[in-house]
Coordinates of C-alpha atoms and ligand atoms in Angstrom, one line a residue:
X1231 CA 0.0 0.0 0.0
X1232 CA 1.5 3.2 -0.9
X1233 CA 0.6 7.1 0.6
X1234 CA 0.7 10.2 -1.0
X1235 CA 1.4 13.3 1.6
X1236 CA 0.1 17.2 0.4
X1237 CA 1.5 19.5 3.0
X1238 CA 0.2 23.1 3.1
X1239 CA 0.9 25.8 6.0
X1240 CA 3.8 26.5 8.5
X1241 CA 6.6 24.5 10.1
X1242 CA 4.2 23.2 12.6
X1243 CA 2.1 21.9 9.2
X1244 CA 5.3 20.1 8.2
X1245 CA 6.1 18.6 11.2
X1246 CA 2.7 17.3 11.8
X1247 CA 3.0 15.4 8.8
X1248 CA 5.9 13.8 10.1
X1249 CA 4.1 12.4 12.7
X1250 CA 1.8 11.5 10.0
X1251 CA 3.7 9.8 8.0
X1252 CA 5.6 7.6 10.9
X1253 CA 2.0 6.3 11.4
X1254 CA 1.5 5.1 8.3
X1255 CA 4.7 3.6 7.5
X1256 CA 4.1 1.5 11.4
X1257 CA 1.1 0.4 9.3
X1258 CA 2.8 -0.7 6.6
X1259 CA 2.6 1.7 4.1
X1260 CA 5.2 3.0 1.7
X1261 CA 5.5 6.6 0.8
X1262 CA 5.3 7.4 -3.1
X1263 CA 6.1 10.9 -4.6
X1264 CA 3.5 9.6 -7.0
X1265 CA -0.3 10.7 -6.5
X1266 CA -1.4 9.1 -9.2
X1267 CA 0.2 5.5 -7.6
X1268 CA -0.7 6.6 -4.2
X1269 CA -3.5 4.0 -2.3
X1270 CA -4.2 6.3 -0.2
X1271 CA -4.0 10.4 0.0
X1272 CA -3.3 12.6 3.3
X1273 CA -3.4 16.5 2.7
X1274 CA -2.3 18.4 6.0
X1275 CA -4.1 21.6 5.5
X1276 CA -3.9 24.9 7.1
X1277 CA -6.5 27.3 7.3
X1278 CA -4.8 30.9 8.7
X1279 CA -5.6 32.7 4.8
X1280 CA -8.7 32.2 3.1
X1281 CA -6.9 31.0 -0.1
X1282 CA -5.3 28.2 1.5
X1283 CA -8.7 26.5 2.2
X1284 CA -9.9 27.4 -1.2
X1285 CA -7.1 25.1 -2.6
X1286 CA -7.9 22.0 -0.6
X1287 CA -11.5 22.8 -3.1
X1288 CA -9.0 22.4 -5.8
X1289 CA -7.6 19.2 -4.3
X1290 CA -11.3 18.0 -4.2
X1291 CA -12.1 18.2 -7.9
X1292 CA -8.7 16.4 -8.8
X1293 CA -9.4 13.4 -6.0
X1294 CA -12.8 12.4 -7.8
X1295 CA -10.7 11.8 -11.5
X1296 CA -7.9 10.1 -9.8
X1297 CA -11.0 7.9 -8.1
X1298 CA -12.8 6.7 -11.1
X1299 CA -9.1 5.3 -12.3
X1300 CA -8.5 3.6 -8.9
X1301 CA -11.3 3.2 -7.3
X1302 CA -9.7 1.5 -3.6
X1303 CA -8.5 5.3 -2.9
X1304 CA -8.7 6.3 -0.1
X1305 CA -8.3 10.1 1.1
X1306 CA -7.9 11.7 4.6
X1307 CA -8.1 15.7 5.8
X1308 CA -6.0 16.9 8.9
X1309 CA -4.3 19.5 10.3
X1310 CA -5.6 22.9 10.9
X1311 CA -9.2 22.6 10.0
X1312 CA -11.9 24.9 11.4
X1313 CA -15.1 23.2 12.7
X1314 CA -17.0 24.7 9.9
X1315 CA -14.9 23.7 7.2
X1316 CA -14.8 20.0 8.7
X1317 CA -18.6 20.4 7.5
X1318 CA -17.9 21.0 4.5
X1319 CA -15.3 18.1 3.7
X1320 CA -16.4 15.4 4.6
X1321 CA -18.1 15.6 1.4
X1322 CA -14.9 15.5 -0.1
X1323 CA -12.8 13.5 1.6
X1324 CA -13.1 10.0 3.0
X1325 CA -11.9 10.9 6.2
X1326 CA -11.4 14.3 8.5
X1327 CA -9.1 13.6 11.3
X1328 CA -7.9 15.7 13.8
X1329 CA -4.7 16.1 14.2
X1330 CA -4.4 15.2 17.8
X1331 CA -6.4 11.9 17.0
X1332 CA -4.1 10.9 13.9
X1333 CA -3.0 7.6 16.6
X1334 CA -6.5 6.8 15.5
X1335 CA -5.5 5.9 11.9
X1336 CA -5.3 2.4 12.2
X1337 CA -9.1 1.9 13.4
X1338 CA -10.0 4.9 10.9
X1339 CA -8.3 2.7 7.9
X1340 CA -9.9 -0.6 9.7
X1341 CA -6.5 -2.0 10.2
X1342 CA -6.4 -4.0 13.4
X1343 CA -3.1 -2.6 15.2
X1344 CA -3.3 -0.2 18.3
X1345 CA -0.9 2.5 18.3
X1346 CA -1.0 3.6 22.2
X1347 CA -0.3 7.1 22.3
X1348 CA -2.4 9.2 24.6
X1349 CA -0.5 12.3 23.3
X1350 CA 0.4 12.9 19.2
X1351 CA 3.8 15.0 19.6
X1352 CA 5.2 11.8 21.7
X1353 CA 4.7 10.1 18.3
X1354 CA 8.4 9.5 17.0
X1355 CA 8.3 10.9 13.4
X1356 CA 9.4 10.4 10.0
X1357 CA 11.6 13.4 9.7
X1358 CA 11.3 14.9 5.7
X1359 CA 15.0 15.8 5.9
X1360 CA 18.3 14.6 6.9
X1361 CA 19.9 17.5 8.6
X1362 CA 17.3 20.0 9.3
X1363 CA 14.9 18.6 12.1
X1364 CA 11.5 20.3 13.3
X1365 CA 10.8 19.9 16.8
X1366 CA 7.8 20.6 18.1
X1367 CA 7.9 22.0 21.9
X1368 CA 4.3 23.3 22.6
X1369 CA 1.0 23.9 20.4
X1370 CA -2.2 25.6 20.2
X1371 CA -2.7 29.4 21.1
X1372 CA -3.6 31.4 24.2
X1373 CA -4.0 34.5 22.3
X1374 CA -6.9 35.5 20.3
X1375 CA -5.4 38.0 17.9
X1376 CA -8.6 39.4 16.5
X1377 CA -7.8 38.3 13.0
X1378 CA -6.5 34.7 13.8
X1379 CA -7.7 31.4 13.3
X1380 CA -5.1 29.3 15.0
X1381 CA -6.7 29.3 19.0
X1382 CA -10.0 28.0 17.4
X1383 CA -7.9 24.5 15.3
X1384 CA -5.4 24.3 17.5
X1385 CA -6.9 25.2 20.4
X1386 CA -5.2 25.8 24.2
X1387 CA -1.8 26.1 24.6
X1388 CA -0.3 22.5 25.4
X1389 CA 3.9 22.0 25.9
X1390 CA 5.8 19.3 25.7
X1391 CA 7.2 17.7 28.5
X1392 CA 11.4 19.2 28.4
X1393 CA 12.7 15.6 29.2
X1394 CA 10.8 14.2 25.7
X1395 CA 12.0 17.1 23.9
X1396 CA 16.0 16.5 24.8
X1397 CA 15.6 12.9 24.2
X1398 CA 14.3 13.9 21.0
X1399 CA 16.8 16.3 20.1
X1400 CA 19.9 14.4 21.3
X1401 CA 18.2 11.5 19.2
X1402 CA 18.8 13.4 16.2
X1403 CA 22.5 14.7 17.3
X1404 CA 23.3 11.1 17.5
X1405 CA 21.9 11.2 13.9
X1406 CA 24.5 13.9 12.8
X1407 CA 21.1 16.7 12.2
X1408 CA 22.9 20.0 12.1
X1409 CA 19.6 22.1 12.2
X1410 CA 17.0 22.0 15.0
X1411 CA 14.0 24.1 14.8
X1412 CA 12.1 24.6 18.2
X1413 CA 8.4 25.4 17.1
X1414 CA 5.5 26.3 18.6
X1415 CA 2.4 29.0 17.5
X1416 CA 4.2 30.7 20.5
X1417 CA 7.5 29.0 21.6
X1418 CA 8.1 32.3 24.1
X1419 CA 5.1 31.1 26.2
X1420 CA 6.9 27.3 26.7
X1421 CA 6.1 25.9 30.2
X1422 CA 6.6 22.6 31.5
X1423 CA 6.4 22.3 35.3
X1424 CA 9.4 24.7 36.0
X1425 CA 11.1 24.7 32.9
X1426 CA 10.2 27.7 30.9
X1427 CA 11.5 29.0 27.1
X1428 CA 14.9 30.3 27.8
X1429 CA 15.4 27.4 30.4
X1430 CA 14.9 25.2 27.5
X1431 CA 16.5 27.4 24.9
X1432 CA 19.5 26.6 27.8
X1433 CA 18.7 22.7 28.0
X1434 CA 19.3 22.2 24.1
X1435 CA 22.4 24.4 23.9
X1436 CA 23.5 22.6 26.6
X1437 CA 23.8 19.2 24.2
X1438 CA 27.2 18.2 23.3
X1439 CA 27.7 18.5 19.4
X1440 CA 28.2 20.7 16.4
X1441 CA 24.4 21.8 15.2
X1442 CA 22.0 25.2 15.0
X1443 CA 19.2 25.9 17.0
X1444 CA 16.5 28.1 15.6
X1445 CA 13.1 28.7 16.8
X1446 CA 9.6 29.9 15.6
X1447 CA 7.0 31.6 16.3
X1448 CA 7.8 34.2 18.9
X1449 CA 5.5 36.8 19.9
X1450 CA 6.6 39.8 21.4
X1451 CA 4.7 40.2 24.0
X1452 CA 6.0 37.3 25.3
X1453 CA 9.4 37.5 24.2
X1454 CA 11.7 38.7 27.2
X1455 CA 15.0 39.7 28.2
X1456 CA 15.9 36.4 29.8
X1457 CA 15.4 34.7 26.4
X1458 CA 17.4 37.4 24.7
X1459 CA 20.5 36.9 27.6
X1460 CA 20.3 33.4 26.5
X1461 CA 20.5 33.8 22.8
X1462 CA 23.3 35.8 23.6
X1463 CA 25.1 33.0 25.8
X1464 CA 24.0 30.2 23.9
X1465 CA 26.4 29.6 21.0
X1466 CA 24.5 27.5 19.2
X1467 CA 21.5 29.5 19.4
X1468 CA 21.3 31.5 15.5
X1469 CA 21.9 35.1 15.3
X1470 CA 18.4 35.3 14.0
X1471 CA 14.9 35.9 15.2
X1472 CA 11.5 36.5 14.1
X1473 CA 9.6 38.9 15.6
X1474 CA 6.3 39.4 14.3
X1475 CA 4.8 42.9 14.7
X1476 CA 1.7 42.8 12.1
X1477 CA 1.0 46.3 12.3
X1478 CA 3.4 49.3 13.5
X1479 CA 0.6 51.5 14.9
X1480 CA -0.1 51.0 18.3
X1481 CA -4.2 51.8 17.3
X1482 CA -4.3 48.7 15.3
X1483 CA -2.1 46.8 17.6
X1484 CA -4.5 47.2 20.2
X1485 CA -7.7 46.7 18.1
X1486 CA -5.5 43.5 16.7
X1487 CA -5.3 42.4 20.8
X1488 CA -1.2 42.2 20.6
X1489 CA -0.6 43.1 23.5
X1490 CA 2.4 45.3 23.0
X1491 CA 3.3 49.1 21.8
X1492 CA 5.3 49.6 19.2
X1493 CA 7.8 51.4 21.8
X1494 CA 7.9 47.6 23.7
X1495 CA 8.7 46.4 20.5
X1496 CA 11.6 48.8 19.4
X1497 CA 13.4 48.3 22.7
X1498 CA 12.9 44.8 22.5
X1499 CA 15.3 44.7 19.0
X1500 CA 17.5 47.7 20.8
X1501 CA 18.5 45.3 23.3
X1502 CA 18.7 42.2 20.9
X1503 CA 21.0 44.4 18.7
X1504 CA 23.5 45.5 21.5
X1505 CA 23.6 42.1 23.1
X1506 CA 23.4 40.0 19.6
X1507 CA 25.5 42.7 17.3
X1508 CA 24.4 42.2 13.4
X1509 CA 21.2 39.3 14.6
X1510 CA 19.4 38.9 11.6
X1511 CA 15.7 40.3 12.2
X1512 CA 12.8 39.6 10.4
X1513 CA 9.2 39.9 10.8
X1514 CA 5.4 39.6 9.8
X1515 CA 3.2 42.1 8.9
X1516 CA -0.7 42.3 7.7
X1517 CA -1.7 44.6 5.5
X1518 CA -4.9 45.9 5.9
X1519 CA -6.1 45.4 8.9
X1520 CA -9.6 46.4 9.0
X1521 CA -10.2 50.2 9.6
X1522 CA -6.2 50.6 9.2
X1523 CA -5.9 54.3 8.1
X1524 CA -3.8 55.8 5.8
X1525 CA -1.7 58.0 8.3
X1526 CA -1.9 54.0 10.9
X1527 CA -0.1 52.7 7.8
X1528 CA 2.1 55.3 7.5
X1529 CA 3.3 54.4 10.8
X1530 CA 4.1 50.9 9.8
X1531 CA 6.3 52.3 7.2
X1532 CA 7.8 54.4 9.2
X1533 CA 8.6 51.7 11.5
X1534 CA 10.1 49.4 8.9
X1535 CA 12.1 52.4 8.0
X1536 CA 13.2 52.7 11.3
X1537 CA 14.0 49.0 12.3
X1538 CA 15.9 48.2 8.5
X1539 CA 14.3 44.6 8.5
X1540 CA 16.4 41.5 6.8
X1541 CA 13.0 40.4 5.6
X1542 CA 9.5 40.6 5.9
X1543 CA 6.4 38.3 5.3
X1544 CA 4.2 40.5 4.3
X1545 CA 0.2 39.2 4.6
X1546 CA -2.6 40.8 3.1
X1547 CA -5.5 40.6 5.7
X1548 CA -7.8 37.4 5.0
X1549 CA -11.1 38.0 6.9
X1550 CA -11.6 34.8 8.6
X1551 CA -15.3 33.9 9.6
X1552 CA -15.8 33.1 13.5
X1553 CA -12.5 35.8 14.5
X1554 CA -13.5 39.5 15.6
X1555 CA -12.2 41.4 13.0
X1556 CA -14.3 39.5 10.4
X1557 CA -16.8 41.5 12.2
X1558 CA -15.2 44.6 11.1
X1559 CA -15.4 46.9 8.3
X1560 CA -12.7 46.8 5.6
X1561 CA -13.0 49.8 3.4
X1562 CA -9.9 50.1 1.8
X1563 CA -10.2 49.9 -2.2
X1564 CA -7.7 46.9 -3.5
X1565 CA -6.0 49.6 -5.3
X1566 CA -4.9 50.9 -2.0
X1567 CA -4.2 47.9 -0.3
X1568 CA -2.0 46.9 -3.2
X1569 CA -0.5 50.3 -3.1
X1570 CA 0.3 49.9 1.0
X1571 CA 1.9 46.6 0.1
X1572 CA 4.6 48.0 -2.3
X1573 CA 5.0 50.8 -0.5
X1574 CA 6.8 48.1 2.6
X1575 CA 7.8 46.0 0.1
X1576 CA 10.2 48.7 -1.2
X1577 CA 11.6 49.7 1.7
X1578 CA 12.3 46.4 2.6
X1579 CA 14.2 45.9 -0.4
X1580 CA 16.5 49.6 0.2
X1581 CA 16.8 48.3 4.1
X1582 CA 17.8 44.8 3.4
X1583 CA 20.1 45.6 0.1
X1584 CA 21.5 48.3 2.2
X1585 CA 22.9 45.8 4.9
X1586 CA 23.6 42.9 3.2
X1587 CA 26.2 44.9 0.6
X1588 CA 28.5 45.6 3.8
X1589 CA 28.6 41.6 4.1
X1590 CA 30.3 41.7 0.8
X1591 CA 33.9 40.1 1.8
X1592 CA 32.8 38.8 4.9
X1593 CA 33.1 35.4 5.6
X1594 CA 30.1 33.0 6.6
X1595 CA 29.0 29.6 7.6
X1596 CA 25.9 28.4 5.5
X1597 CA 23.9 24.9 5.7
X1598 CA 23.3 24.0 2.3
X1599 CA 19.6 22.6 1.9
X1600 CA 18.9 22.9 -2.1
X1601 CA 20.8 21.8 -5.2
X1602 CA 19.4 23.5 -8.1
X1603 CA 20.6 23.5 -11.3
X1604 CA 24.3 24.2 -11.1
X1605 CA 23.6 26.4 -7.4
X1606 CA 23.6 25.1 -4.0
X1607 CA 21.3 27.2 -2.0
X1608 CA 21.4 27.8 1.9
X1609 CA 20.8 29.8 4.8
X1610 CA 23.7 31.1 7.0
X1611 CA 23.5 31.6 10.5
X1612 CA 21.7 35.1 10.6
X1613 CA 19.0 33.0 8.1
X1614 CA 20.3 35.3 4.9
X1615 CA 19.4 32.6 1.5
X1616 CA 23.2 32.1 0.1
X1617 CA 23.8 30.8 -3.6
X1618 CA 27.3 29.2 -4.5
X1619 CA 28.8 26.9 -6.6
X1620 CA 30.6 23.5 -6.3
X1621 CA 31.7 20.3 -8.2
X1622 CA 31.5 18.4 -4.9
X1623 CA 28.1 17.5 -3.2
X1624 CA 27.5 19.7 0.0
X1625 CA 24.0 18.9 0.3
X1626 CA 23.1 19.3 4.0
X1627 CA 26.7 20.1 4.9
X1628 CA 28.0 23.4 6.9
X1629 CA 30.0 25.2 4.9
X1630 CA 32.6 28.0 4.9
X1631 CA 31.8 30.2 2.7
X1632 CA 33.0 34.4 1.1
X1633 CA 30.1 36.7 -0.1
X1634 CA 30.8 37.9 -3.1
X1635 CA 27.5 40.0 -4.0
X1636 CA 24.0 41.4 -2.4
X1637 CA 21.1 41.4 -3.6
X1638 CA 17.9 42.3 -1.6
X1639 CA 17.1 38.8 -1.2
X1640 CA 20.3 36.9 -1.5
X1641 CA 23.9 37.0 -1.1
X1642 CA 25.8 35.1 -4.0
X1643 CA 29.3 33.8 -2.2
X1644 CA 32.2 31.4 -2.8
X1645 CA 33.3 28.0 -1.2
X1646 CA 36.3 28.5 1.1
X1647 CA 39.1 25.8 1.6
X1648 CA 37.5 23.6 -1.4
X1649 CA 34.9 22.9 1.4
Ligands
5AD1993 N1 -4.9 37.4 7.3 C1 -3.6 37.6 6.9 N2 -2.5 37.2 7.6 C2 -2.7 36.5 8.7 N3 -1.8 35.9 9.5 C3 -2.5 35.3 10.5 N4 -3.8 35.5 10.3 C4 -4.0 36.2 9.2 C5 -5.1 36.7 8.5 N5 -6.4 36.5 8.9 C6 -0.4 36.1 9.4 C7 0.2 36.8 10.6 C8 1.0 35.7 11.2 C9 1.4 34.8 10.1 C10 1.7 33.4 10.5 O1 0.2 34.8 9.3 O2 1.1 37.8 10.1 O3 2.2 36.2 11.9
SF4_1994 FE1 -2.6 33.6 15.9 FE2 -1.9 35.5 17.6 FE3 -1.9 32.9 18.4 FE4 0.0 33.8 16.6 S1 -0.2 34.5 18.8 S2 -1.2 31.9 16.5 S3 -1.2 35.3 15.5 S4 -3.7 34.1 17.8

């Protein structure tokens, strides 16, 4: 029996489908790249835009053709689904599973094995790469931002226990992974009895070996100067964070239910630049957020003036049915909301080219994680994309490297020491 896996979303989306897929393969199953040979179909969805759920429609359409060829097909929905939407699917899909209940799988697929698993980030996963892990430390959302979807499909906070998450991770150091990624919908708000983030961030550094840690997402309200101190200390811990601030108007901020001004925020990155000299920052903004003004937005753009951003993910607002702000009125004209999003997307360009030409001649350690064409590709330590060239195969390997030329979005940089 072979499986077919269609991931859409986040890390956390990713990482789920590990899990997913270390189910499966306990029952048997054998993972094609192939849809059209797959026995079975698992789409991890995620639901935070609007668009994203209208392509799991899409998926729908294709599933009934590939059905009438083989008809034994099964096909199962999980991940971030909202209760209204599982409605709807079940129309579409054979199954809708929850993610917490994917142990379930063998009874849903009437397969007589018990997986006994009272809790589904204990399940050891089928990790999609060989040097990059994502670990999962905590999930689901405290926070109601009034235009997010992720407390009502992922529902309360829940973290992981610290002891499973070092076994996990020395696991993989064992396993010679150089990345680990520490996610969560809110990693800064990780408490296990009295272990909290930076105790943790602490724990992992603490593991003997030569690997990265990175973590995401962190929200700045929660993210404090103890976790800073031990980004600082921890030298394993990436010069890199982000920090998303959605809006830079402290109106909007509070109509969003952030929690934060944008004055917390600024000394927030003050004191991660004087402790973490040159830390890559990025961040996440939406744009518009319903009722956002043309003078609130100018105060976003000043702000990303102000900060000089490494990068930006940039959202347009996606009204999302059952969240406050879908209550609210939007009367921006698309025009203008196309407009606002050039406007950051521009500076962001002159801020980030601006930095990354004084890397030029600098020297760097990248993890290579894409061989395309005649490029490797990678991400250094302060999370900047690299491109360089090599006869040798450095797929998944840390490697020395000279930038030779900036571009907004990537440095271009030679192998040093024929490494
Ligand atoms: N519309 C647009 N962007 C959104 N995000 C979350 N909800 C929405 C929404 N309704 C963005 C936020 C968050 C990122 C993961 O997705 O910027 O940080
Ligand atoms: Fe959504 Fe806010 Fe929770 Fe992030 S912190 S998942 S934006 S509700």
């Amino acid at each position: 029996m072979k499986y077919h896996v269609i991931v859409y979303g986040c890390q956390m989306n990713i990482s789920d489908a590990e899990r997913v897929s270390a189910v499966l393969e306990r029952l048997k199953y054998k993972k094609t790249s192939n849809i059209n040979e797959a026995d079975l179909i698992v789409v991890t969805m995620c639901s935070v835009r609007q668009s994203a759920v209208d392509r799991i429609h899409g998926l729908v359409e294709k599933f009934k053709t590939l059905k009438k060829s083989n008809p034994k097909l099964k096909t199962i929905l999980t991940g971030c689904i909202l209760k209204k939407d599982k409605k709807i699917f079940v129309n579409g899909f054979d199954y809708v599973v929850d993610i917490k209940d994917i142990k379930k799988l063998p009874k849903i697929l009437e397969i007589k094995k018990i997986i006994n698993q009272n809790n589904y980030l204990g399940i050891a996963p089928k990790y999609s790469s060989k040097f990059s892990a994502n670990v999962p430390i905590m999930t689901g959302c405290n926070n109601f931002c009034a235009y997010c979807v992720v407390p009502y499909v992922r529902e309360r906070e829940v973290s992981r226990s610290a002891k499973e998450i070092i076994f996990e991770i020395k696991n993989l150091i064992k396993r010679d992974y150089k990345e680990i990624w520490l996610l969560g919908q809110n990693v800064n708000s990780y408490k296990n009895k009295n272990t909290d983030f930076p105790e943790l961030l602490k724990m992992v550094n603490n593991i003997p070996g030569n690997f990265w840690i990175r973590f995401t997402s962190s929200h700045p309200k929660d993210f404090n100067k103890k976790t800073i101190d031990e980004m600082a200390i921890g030298e394993k811990i990436t010069p890199y964070l982000n920090l998303p601030i959605q809006s830079g108007d402290d109106k909007v901020l509070k109509s969003m239910n952030r929690h934060y001004t944008v004055e917390n925020y600024k000394n927030k990155i003050k004191d991660l630049r004087k402790k973490i000299p040159g830390i890559g920052l990025s961040t996440d903004i939406i744009v518009v957020f319903p009722g956002e003004t043309k003078k609130q937005f100018g105060n976003t753009a000043k702000l990303f003036r102000d900060v000089k951003y490494d990068m930006a993910y940039i959202n347009k607002y996606s009204p999302r049915s059952g969240t406050p702000a879908a209550k609210l009125k939007n009367d921006v004209s698309d025009v203008e909301k196309k407009r606002r999003e050039k406007v950051l997307t521009e500076i962001l360009k002159q801020t980030a080219l601006e930095k990354n030409k004084k890397l030029i001649g600098k020297k760097t350690i990248v993890l290579i994680n894409e061989n395309r064409d005649d490029n490797y590709f990678g991400k250094n330590e302060h999370y900047k994309t690299i491109k360089v060239k090599s006869d040798k195969n450095i797929l998944g390997q840390l490697i020395k490297v000279k930038i030779t030329e900036a571009r907004p979005f990537i440095l271009v940089g030679e192998v040093i020491n024929g490494k």
